[in-house]
Short mmCIF file of C-alpha atoms in Angstrom, two decimals:
data_model
loop_
_atom_site.label_atom_id
_atom_site.label_comp_id
_atom_site.label_asym_id
_atom_site.label_seq_id
_atom_site.Cartn_x
_atom_site.Cartn_y
_atom_site.Cartn_z
CA MET A 1 3.25 -8.28 -4.01
CA ARG A 2 2.11 -8.49 -0.21
CA PRO A 3 -1.53 -7.14 -0.46
CA ALA A 4 -1.76 -3.30 0.78
CA MET A 5 -5.58 -3.13 2.78
CA ALA A 6 -6.42 -5.99 5.55
CA GLY A 7 -9.88 -6.42 3.11
CA GLY A 8 -12.23 -6.66 5.82
CA SER A 9 -12.88 -9.25 8.71
CA THR A 10 -10.81 -12.02 9.91
CA SER A 11 -11.78 -15.38 9.37
CA ASN A 12 -12.40 -16.27 13.14
CA ASN A 13 -12.81 -20.17 12.48
CA ASN A 14 -11.50 -22.23 15.76
CA ASN A 15 -14.44 -24.50 15.88
CA SER A 16 -11.90 -27.38 15.90
CA SER A 17 -9.60 -26.35 18.84
CA LYS A 18 -9.94 -24.69 22.29
CA VAL A 19 -10.16 -20.86 22.58
CA GLY A 20 -8.40 -18.88 25.53
CA VAL A 21 -10.99 -16.95 27.69
CA MET A 22 -10.16 -12.92 28.35
CA LEU A 23 -9.66 -11.97 31.65
CA GLY A 24 -11.75 -8.72 32.97
CA SER A 25 -8.91 -6.31 33.77
CA GLU A 26 -8.76 -3.02 32.22
CA ALA A 27 -5.37 -2.13 29.70
CA ALA A 28 -3.53 0.99 30.49
CA VAL A 29 -3.79 2.76 26.68
CA GLY A 30 -1.32 5.21 25.86
CA SER A 31 -1.42 8.78 24.85
CA LEU A 32 -0.26 10.33 21.70
CA THR A 33 1.19 13.41 22.89
CA ALA A 34 5.14 12.37 22.18
CA THR A 35 7.03 13.47 26.18
CA LYS A 36 10.19 14.25 23.82
CA LYS A 37 12.34 11.76 26.53
CA ARG A 38 14.41 11.23 23.26
CA GLU A 39 14.48 13.08 20.50
CA TYR A 40 16.14 11.58 16.87
CA ARG A 41 16.76 13.50 13.29
CA VAL A 42 17.17 12.22 9.72
CA THR A 43 20.73 10.82 8.98
CA ASN A 44 20.56 9.15 5.87
CA LYS A 45 18.07 7.98 3.76
CA LEU A 46 19.04 5.11 0.58
CA HIS A 47 17.21 4.11 -1.98
CA GLU A 48 17.26 0.81 -3.08
CA GLY A 49 15.18 0.81 -5.96
CA LYS A 50 11.63 1.27 -7.24
CA ARG A 51 10.00 -1.92 -5.62
CA PRO A 52 9.19 -2.00 -1.80
CA LEU A 53 11.29 -3.55 1.01
CA TYR A 54 9.78 -6.08 3.32
CA ALA A 55 12.28 -6.44 6.00
CA ILE A 56 14.98 -5.04 7.74
CA SER A 57 16.70 -6.35 10.73
CA PHE A 58 20.17 -5.86 12.78
CA ASN A 59 22.40 -8.36 13.67
CA PHE A 60 21.72 -9.18 17.67
CA LEU A 61 23.74 -12.61 18.18
CA ASP A 62 27.24 -11.32 17.66
CA ALA A 63 28.65 -8.35 19.56
CA ASN A 64 30.73 -7.79 17.04
CA TYR A 65 28.29 -7.25 14.15
CA TYR A 66 25.64 -4.92 16.43
CA ASP A 67 25.86 -2.37 14.10
CA VAL A 68 25.53 -4.29 10.90
CA PHE A 69 21.84 -5.07 9.92
CA ALA A 70 20.49 -6.37 6.38
CA SER A 71 17.31 -5.27 4.32
CA ALA A 72 15.50 -7.61 1.98
CA GLY A 73 12.46 -6.73 -0.47
CA GLY A 74 11.64 -6.30 -3.88
CA ASN A 75 13.59 -6.32 -7.14
CA ARG A 76 15.88 -3.45 -8.42
CA VAL A 77 18.47 -2.62 -11.21
CA CYS A 78 21.49 -3.87 -10.44
CA ILE A 79 24.50 -1.97 -11.74
CA PHE A 80 26.50 -5.07 -12.42
CA HIS A 81 23.55 -6.06 -14.91
CA LEU A 82 22.35 -3.42 -16.29
CA SER A 83 18.78 -3.13 -17.65
CA LEU A 84 17.86 -6.39 -15.96
CA HIS A 85 15.81 -6.96 -12.11
CA PHE A 86 17.31 -8.86 -9.35
CA HIS A 87 16.13 -9.80 -6.24
CA LEU A 88 18.50 -8.15 -3.66
CA ILE A 89 19.36 -8.81 -0.08
CA THR A 90 22.03 -6.38 1.63
CA ILE A 91 23.79 -6.35 4.64
CA TYR A 92 24.97 -2.91 5.92
CA ARG A 93 27.01 -1.72 8.79
CA CYS A 94 25.70 1.61 10.48
CA LEU A 95 28.54 4.20 10.72
CA GLU A 96 29.10 7.32 12.87
CA GLY A 97 27.62 10.15 11.80
CA GLY A 98 24.79 8.50 10.12
CA LEU A 99 26.84 7.31 7.59
CA VAL A 100 25.87 3.64 6.25
CA ALA A 101 28.55 1.06 4.21
CA ALA A 102 27.19 -1.29 2.31
CA LEU A 103 28.89 -4.74 2.67
CA GLN A 104 27.14 -7.49 0.84
CA ALA A 105 24.57 -7.97 -1.62
CA TYR A 106 23.12 -11.45 -2.69
CA VAL A 107 21.18 -12.06 -6.01
CA ASP A 108 18.95 -15.08 -6.41
CA GLU A 109 18.45 -17.58 -9.06
CA ASP A 110 14.88 -16.63 -9.25
CA LYS A 111 14.30 -13.48 -10.51
CA GLU A 112 10.57 -14.02 -9.95
CA GLU A 113 11.24 -14.00 -5.93
CA SER A 114 10.63 -11.33 -3.69
CA TYR A 115 11.27 -11.80 -0.10
CA TYR A 116 9.11 -10.84 2.39
CA THR A 117 11.81 -11.73 6.07
CA LEU A 118 14.99 -12.32 6.98
CA SER A 119 16.61 -13.09 10.40
CA TRP A 120 20.02 -13.54 11.12
CA ALA A 121 21.16 -16.87 12.41
CA CYS A 122 24.60 -18.80 13.42
CA ASP A 123 26.18 -22.15 12.39
CA LEU A 124 27.60 -24.12 15.20
CA ASP A 125 30.85 -22.99 14.52
CA GLY A 126 29.73 -19.02 15.38
CA SER A 127 29.67 -18.49 11.41
CA PRO A 128 27.34 -15.42 11.01
CA LEU A 129 24.22 -16.81 8.40
CA LEU A 130 21.33 -14.93 6.98
CA VAL A 131 18.25 -16.32 6.47
CA ALA A 132 15.64 -15.49 4.29
CA GLY A 133 12.52 -16.06 2.59
CA GLY A 134 9.44 -14.98 0.54
CA SER A 135 6.72 -15.23 -2.48
CA ASN A 136 8.28 -19.13 -3.70
CA GLY A 137 8.20 -20.80 -0.21
CA ILE A 138 12.14 -21.83 -0.14
CA ILE A 139 14.00 -20.48 2.72
CA ARG A 140 17.98 -19.64 1.89
CA VAL A 141 20.54 -19.89 4.19
CA ILE A 142 23.43 -17.80 3.28
CA ASN A 143 26.55 -17.57 5.01
CA CYS A 144 27.95 -14.47 5.06
CA GLY A 145 31.56 -15.01 5.53
CA THR A 146 31.92 -16.73 2.30
CA GLU A 147 28.92 -14.54 0.49
CA LYS A 148 27.29 -18.46 -1.16
CA ILE A 149 24.32 -19.97 -0.43
CA HIS A 150 24.58 -22.33 2.59
CA LYS A 151 21.39 -24.36 2.18
CA SER A 152 17.90 -24.01 0.56
CA PHE A 153 14.86 -25.44 2.78
CA VAL A 154 11.69 -26.61 1.29
CA GLY A 155 8.67 -27.62 2.38
CA HIS A 156 6.33 -24.55 2.79
CA GLY A 157 3.61 -24.90 0.35
CA ASP A 158 3.52 -21.27 0.12
CA SER A 159 5.33 -17.87 0.87
CA VAL A 160 6.85 -17.42 4.25
CA ASN A 161 6.06 -14.42 5.54
CA GLU A 162 8.16 -14.50 8.88
CA ILE A 163 11.19 -15.93 10.02
CA ARG A 164 13.18 -15.76 13.39
CA THR A 165 15.45 -17.38 15.67
CA GLN A 166 15.69 -19.08 18.85
CA THR A 167 18.92 -16.79 20.31
CA LEU A 168 19.27 -19.42 23.04
CA LYS A 169 20.44 -22.01 20.02
CA PRO A 170 20.67 -19.82 17.38
CA SER A 171 21.40 -22.53 14.86
CA LEU A 172 17.00 -22.91 15.15
CA VAL A 173 14.78 -20.84 13.23
CA VAL A 174 11.08 -20.79 12.58
CA SER A 175 9.16 -19.92 9.50
CA ALA A 176 5.53 -18.90 9.53
CA SER A 177 3.93 -19.56 6.34
CA LYS A 178 0.60 -18.44 4.08
CA ASP A 179 0.14 -22.42 3.80
CA GLU A 180 -1.40 -21.90 7.69
CA SER A 181 1.63 -23.62 8.70
CA VAL A 182 4.48 -23.00 11.06
CA ARG A 183 8.11 -24.60 10.87
CA VAL A 184 11.14 -24.93 13.30
CA TRP A 185 14.49 -25.86 11.05
CA ASN A 186 17.59 -26.93 11.83
CA VAL A 187 20.31 -24.09 9.59
CA HIS A 188 23.31 -26.52 10.01
CA THR A 189 21.58 -29.44 8.84
CA GLY A 190 18.58 -28.39 6.99
CA ILE A 191 15.81 -30.21 8.56
CA CYS A 192 12.06 -29.87 9.24
CA ILE A 193 12.25 -30.99 13.14
CA LEU A 194 8.69 -29.61 14.06
CA VAL A 195 5.82 -28.62 11.90
CA PHE A 196 3.06 -26.83 13.90
CA SER A 197 -0.33 -26.83 11.63
CA GLY A 198 -3.49 -28.84 11.59
CA ALA A 199 -6.61 -29.61 13.93
CA GLY A 200 -5.72 -27.06 16.45
CA GLY A 201 -4.13 -24.89 14.16
CA HIS A 202 -3.71 -21.14 12.11
CA ARG A 203 -7.47 -21.23 9.54
CA ASN A 204 -5.48 -18.81 7.55
CA GLU A 205 -1.92 -17.16 6.79
CA VAL A 206 0.26 -17.09 9.34
CA LEU A 207 1.56 -13.81 9.11
CA SER A 208 4.43 -13.38 11.99
CA VAL A 209 6.31 -15.73 14.87
CA ASP A 210 8.67 -15.88 17.59
CA PHE A 211 10.39 -17.60 20.03
CA HIS A 212 10.27 -17.34 23.75
CA PRO A 213 13.18 -15.37 25.17
CA SER A 214 14.24 -17.39 27.92
CA ASP A 215 11.91 -20.67 27.42
CA ILE A 216 13.48 -22.22 25.02
CA TYR A 217 10.17 -24.51 24.17
CA ARG A 218 7.81 -22.28 23.70
CA ILE A 219 6.83 -20.30 20.41
CA ALA A 220 4.06 -17.78 19.68
CA SER A 221 2.34 -17.45 16.00
CA CYS A 222 -0.19 -14.82 14.64
CA GLY A 223 -1.69 -14.45 11.44
CA MET A 224 -5.33 -13.85 9.31
CA ASP A 225 -7.04 -15.81 10.94
CA GLY A 226 -7.20 -13.37 13.75
CA THR A 227 -6.02 -15.20 16.81
CA ILE A 228 -2.34 -15.61 18.71
CA LYS A 229 -1.39 -19.56 19.34
CA ILE A 230 1.36 -20.29 21.87
CA TRP A 231 3.35 -24.03 20.76
CA SER A 232 5.35 -25.60 23.06
CA MET A 233 8.09 -28.18 21.90
CA LYS A 234 8.66 -29.48 25.41
CA GLU A 235 7.18 -32.79 24.45
CA PHE A 236 9.01 -32.77 21.17
CA TRP A 237 12.31 -31.82 22.07
CA PRO A 238 14.05 -34.96 21.37
CA TYR A 239 13.68 -34.31 17.77
CA VAL A 240 15.49 -30.83 17.98
CA GLU A 241 18.65 -32.65 19.20
CA LYS A 242 18.20 -35.50 17.55
CA SER A 243 18.28 -32.88 14.22
CA PHE A 244 21.82 -32.11 15.09
CA THR A 245 23.19 -35.57 14.72
CA TRP A 246 21.42 -36.72 11.90
CA THR A 247 23.93 -38.05 9.29
CA ASP A 248 21.05 -39.25 6.59
CA LEU A 249 19.43 -37.40 3.91
CA PRO A 250 17.45 -34.33 5.84
CA SER A 251 13.93 -35.78 3.78
CA LYS A 252 14.21 -39.15 5.83
CA PHE A 253 14.32 -37.20 9.11
CA PRO A 254 11.39 -38.17 11.28
CA THR A 255 9.58 -34.66 11.01
CA LYS A 256 6.99 -34.26 13.80
CA TYR A 257 3.49 -33.11 13.09
CA VAL A 258 2.32 -30.61 15.86
CA GLN A 259 -1.47 -30.40 15.77
CA PHE A 260 -2.34 -28.18 19.22
CA PRO A 261 -1.36 -25.55 20.97
CA VAL A 262 -1.32 -24.70 24.59
CA LEU A 263 -3.50 -21.69 23.60
CA THR A 264 -5.34 -19.72 21.25
CA ALA A 265 -6.10 -15.98 22.35
CA SER A 266 -8.05 -13.86 20.54
CA VAL A 267 -6.99 -10.69 22.08
CA HIS A 268 -8.00 -9.27 18.60
CA SER A 269 -10.50 -8.45 16.38
CA ASN A 270 -8.86 -8.69 13.07
CA TYR A 271 -5.56 -9.77 10.84
CA VAL A 272 -2.96 -9.58 13.25
CA ASP A 273 0.41 -9.21 11.56
CA CYS A 274 3.46 -9.05 14.10
CA THR A 275 3.91 -10.85 17.72
CA ARG A 276 6.61 -10.61 19.60
CA TRP A 277 7.73 -12.22 23.17
CA LEU A 278 8.58 -10.17 26.12
CA GLY A 279 9.82 -12.18 29.17
CA ASP A 280 6.22 -13.91 29.68
CA PHE A 281 4.43 -11.14 27.87
CA VAL A 282 3.22 -11.00 24.28
CA LEU A 283 3.39 -8.06 22.19
CA SER A 284 0.69 -8.29 19.65
CA LYS A 285 -0.13 -6.15 16.68
CA SER A 286 -3.38 -5.65 14.69
CA VAL A 287 -4.53 -3.40 11.72
CA ASP A 288 -6.65 -2.04 14.08
CA ASN A 289 -4.11 0.75 14.70
CA GLU A 290 -2.75 0.04 17.77
CA THR A 291 -0.33 -3.01 19.38
CA VAL A 292 -0.73 -4.93 22.58
CA LEU A 293 0.63 -6.04 25.72
CA TRP A 294 -0.94 -9.00 27.40
CA GLU A 295 -0.56 -12.33 29.56
CA PRO A 296 -1.24 -15.23 28.64
CA LYS A 297 -2.27 -17.71 30.77
CA THR A 298 -2.24 -21.54 30.13
CA LYS A 299 -2.76 -24.65 31.81
CA GLU A 300 0.23 -27.44 31.99
CA GLN A 301 -2.20 -30.07 32.89
CA SER A 302 -5.61 -29.04 30.07
CA PRO A 303 -3.29 -27.45 27.02
CA GLY A 304 -5.43 -26.08 24.99
CA GLU A 305 -7.02 -24.15 27.92
CA GLY A 306 -6.19 -20.94 29.37
CA SER A 307 -7.17 -17.24 29.79
CA TRP A 308 -5.09 -14.02 28.83
CA ASP A 309 -5.23 -10.77 30.64
CA ILE A 310 -5.01 -7.55 28.12
CA LEU A 311 -1.96 -4.83 30.24
CA HIS A 312 -1.02 -2.23 27.82
CA LYS A 313 -2.29 -0.68 24.59
CA TYR A 314 -0.12 1.24 22.11
CA PRO A 315 -2.11 3.44 19.67
CA VAL A 316 -0.47 3.83 16.44
CA PRO A 317 -2.81 5.88 13.62
CA ASP A 318 -2.91 5.35 10.28
CA CYS A 319 -1.38 1.69 10.81
CA ASP A 320 -4.64 -0.23 8.94
CA ILE A 321 -2.43 -1.76 6.38
CA TRP A 322 -1.68 -5.44 6.79
CA PHE A 323 2.35 -6.65 6.79
CA ILE A 324 3.50 -3.45 9.09
CA LYS A 325 6.09 -5.45 11.69
CA PHE A 326 7.51 -3.67 14.95
CA SER A 327 10.96 -3.39 16.66
CA CYS A 328 12.53 -3.77 19.93
CA ASP A 329 15.64 -2.58 20.90
CA PHE A 330 18.28 -5.83 22.56
CA HIS A 331 16.70 -5.15 26.03
CA TYR A 332 13.19 -4.49 25.31
CA THR A 333 13.03 -1.02 26.82
CA SER A 334 10.90 0.53 23.64
CA ILE A 335 9.43 -0.14 20.47
CA ALA A 336 8.93 1.25 17.20
CA ILE A 337 6.48 1.36 14.65
CA GLY A 338 6.14 2.75 11.52
CA ASN A 339 2.44 3.43 9.62
CA ARG A 340 1.20 4.11 5.80
CA ASP A 341 1.91 7.32 5.84
CA GLY A 342 5.66 7.28 6.75
CA LYS A 343 5.78 7.98 10.49
CA VAL A 344 7.34 5.78 13.04
CA PHE A 345 6.07 5.91 16.87
CA VAL A 346 8.59 4.76 19.40
CA TRP A 347 6.72 3.71 22.40
CA ASP A 348 8.70 3.19 25.95
CA LEU A 349 7.65 -0.55 27.20
CA GLN A 350 8.83 0.13 30.75
CA SER A 351 6.20 2.51 31.49
CA SER A 352 2.29 2.02 32.98
CA PRO A 353 0.30 3.83 31.28
CA PRO A 354 2.61 3.61 28.22
CA VAL A 355 4.44 6.70 27.23
CA LEU A 356 5.12 8.16 23.37
CA ILE A 357 8.95 8.46 23.38
CA ALA A 358 8.74 10.29 20.28
CA ARG A 359 6.94 10.41 17.19
CA LEU A 360 9.30 10.50 13.59
CA THR A 361 8.32 12.22 10.55
CA HIS A 362 9.45 13.61 7.53
CA ALA A 363 8.29 15.61 4.37
CA GLN A 364 9.58 13.35 2.39
CA CYS A 365 9.21 9.97 4.16
CA LYS A 366 5.48 9.56 3.09
CA GLY A 367 5.27 5.83 1.93
CA ALA A 368 3.88 3.09 3.96
CA ILE A 369 6.78 1.89 6.28
CA ARG A 370 6.23 -2.47 6.83
CA GLN A 371 9.24 -2.87 9.32
CA THR A 372 11.23 -0.77 11.36
CA ALA A 373 15.01 -2.04 13.02
CA MET A 374 16.29 -0.71 16.52
CA SER A 375 19.98 -0.68 17.10
CA PHE A 376 21.27 -2.57 20.59
CA ASP A 377 20.77 0.40 22.72
CA GLY A 378 17.58 1.97 20.58
CA SER A 379 19.57 5.15 19.79
CA THR A 380 19.58 4.45 16.21
CA ILE A 381 16.05 3.26 14.24
CA LEU A 382 16.11 2.53 10.48
CA SER A 383 12.21 2.02 8.71
CA CYS A 384 12.75 -0.18 5.22
CA CYS A 385 9.55 1.84 2.91
CA GLU A 386 6.79 0.90 0.61
CA ASP A 387 8.63 2.65 -1.84
CA GLY A 388 11.92 0.81 -1.75
CA SER A 389 13.78 3.60 0.59
CA ILE A 390 15.80 3.15 4.08
CA TRP A 391 15.86 5.85 6.69
CA ARG A 392 17.94 5.76 9.15
CA TRP A 393 16.89 7.95 12.81
CA ASP A 394 19.40 8.90 15.24
CA SER A 395 19.22 10.74 18.92
CA ILE A 396 19.98 13.65 19.11
CA SER A 397 19.31 13.46 23.62
#
């Protein structure tokens, strides 16, 4: 189970790595008065059981699957195995009129497993893959065409908190773990290519990670040490290329360990549990009831040195528990963030100062929202909750 509360201050131990410097400009803070620029209504509610759901995600890698999403989390009762509890990953398709159709469900062999994260990926032939990880630290790669396990990645020494896919090269995924490391994997060959950890790495659980959308070499990670770190793969790209042509056992691949990031930023004062690139800017969320948009300024000639400039702040009331992750539409025009009381805040990412588009509430949605998923154009918002429910909201304006 994911702990519910942030549990006090961070262990900001950065004495072994250089830390960037915050610039002095004043951030634009958004108002919590919703403009109703876009209104939504609840069109469906699903219930996968009583155990928490931690992850939900649309497939943006293939236009044929933009309306397909997957969810993961906890154990639930499967009607094919009465009274037995299995861990499930379920794939759905969003239909018109608020309907949702279940397409596939996966049962993990380990009944004690609890998945915390999933990400869509592709094999070299374009086959859709679903990559998931959780409490036992093993990453499963599921082939959605054959409905079978494609690969299992063993390497992390503890639970996997997040997995993200490189959209420019969707057979590469990156994982963040409680073992304080970030790893880059090749889903085609099963190789662990790079491990970001060590002297300049995170000093506590890594909670979130993301690939830069256009700079294929850049990765951002964040965690319980209160820092966001930016890493570069540029120097190690030959290892990435080698991973696609490797024919020996994956365990014999010369995995490269990277100890120093190009920037360590202390944008927040507590746990940082979600980070995403917005072009060359970074969105990051902490347990201090806000998400921040900031600009990292790295120095190519002096890795580890640099600064950051906080641009916008998006307040989210009652968002003081950790492991709540936000989502954006395909073009990153808006962001949806849930809170511990079952509310969703939708912010416009194109406005300065920030504009709250909508506040989504329902009398029966009261549990903590662990993650949201926005559809391609932002017209549909999904939220997965602590009580095992999935809520669908559709735009009516």
